[in-house]
XYZ file of C-alpha atoms in Angstrom:
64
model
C 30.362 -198.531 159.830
C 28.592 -195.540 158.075
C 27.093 -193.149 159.972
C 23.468 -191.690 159.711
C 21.082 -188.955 160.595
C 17.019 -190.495 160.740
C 14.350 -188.908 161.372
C 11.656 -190.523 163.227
C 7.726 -189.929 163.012
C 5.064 -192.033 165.655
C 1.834 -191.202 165.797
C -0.694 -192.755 168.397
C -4.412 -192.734 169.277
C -5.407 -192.461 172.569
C -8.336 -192.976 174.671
C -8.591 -191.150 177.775
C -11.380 -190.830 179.867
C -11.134 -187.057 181.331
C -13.468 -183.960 182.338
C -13.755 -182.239 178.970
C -11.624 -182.197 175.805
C -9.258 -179.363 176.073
C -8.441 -181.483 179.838
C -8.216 -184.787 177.706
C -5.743 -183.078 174.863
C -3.659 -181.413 177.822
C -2.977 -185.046 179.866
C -2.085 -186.794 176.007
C 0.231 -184.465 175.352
C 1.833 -184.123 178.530
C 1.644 -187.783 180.192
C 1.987 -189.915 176.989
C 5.948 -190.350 176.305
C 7.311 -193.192 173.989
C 4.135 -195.099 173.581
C 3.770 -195.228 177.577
C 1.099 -193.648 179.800
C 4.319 -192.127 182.413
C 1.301 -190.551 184.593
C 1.284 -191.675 188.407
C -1.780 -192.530 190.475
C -1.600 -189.744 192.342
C -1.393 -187.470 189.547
C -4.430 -189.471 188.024
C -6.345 -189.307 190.952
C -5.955 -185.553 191.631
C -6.618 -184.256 188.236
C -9.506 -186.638 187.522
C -8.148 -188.587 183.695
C -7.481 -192.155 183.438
C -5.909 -193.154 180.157
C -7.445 -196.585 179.232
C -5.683 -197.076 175.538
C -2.400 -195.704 173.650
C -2.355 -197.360 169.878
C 0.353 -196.801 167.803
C -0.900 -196.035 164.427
C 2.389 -194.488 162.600
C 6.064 -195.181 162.535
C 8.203 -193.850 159.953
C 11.464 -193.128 159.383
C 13.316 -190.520 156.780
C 16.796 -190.121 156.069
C 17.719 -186.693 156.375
């Protein structure tokens, strides 16, 4: 088999229901991983942001 270097690109869009933007950009970027909301209750709870949606919109790949 040949061997090979790809780069991959995935872009989502999120809904998140949080206090006020800069909040709802920080929680996106830290607790969505893979297409997967990997936030805990607890963690939800305590800093007051519920992600309702994650849609992927992008996947793309590029031979480097």
């Amino acid at each position: 088999m040949k061997k090979f270097t790809i780069a991959l690109t995935r872009e989502y869009i999120v809904e998140i229901e949080a206090i006020n933007e800069d909040d709802a950009k920080h929680f996106v970027e830290y607790y969505v991983s893979g297409g997967k909301d990997d936030s805990i209750a607890r963690t939800r709870k305590k800093e007051n942001f519920r992600i309702i949606e994650i849609k992927p919109v992008l996947n793309e790949t590029l031979v480097i």
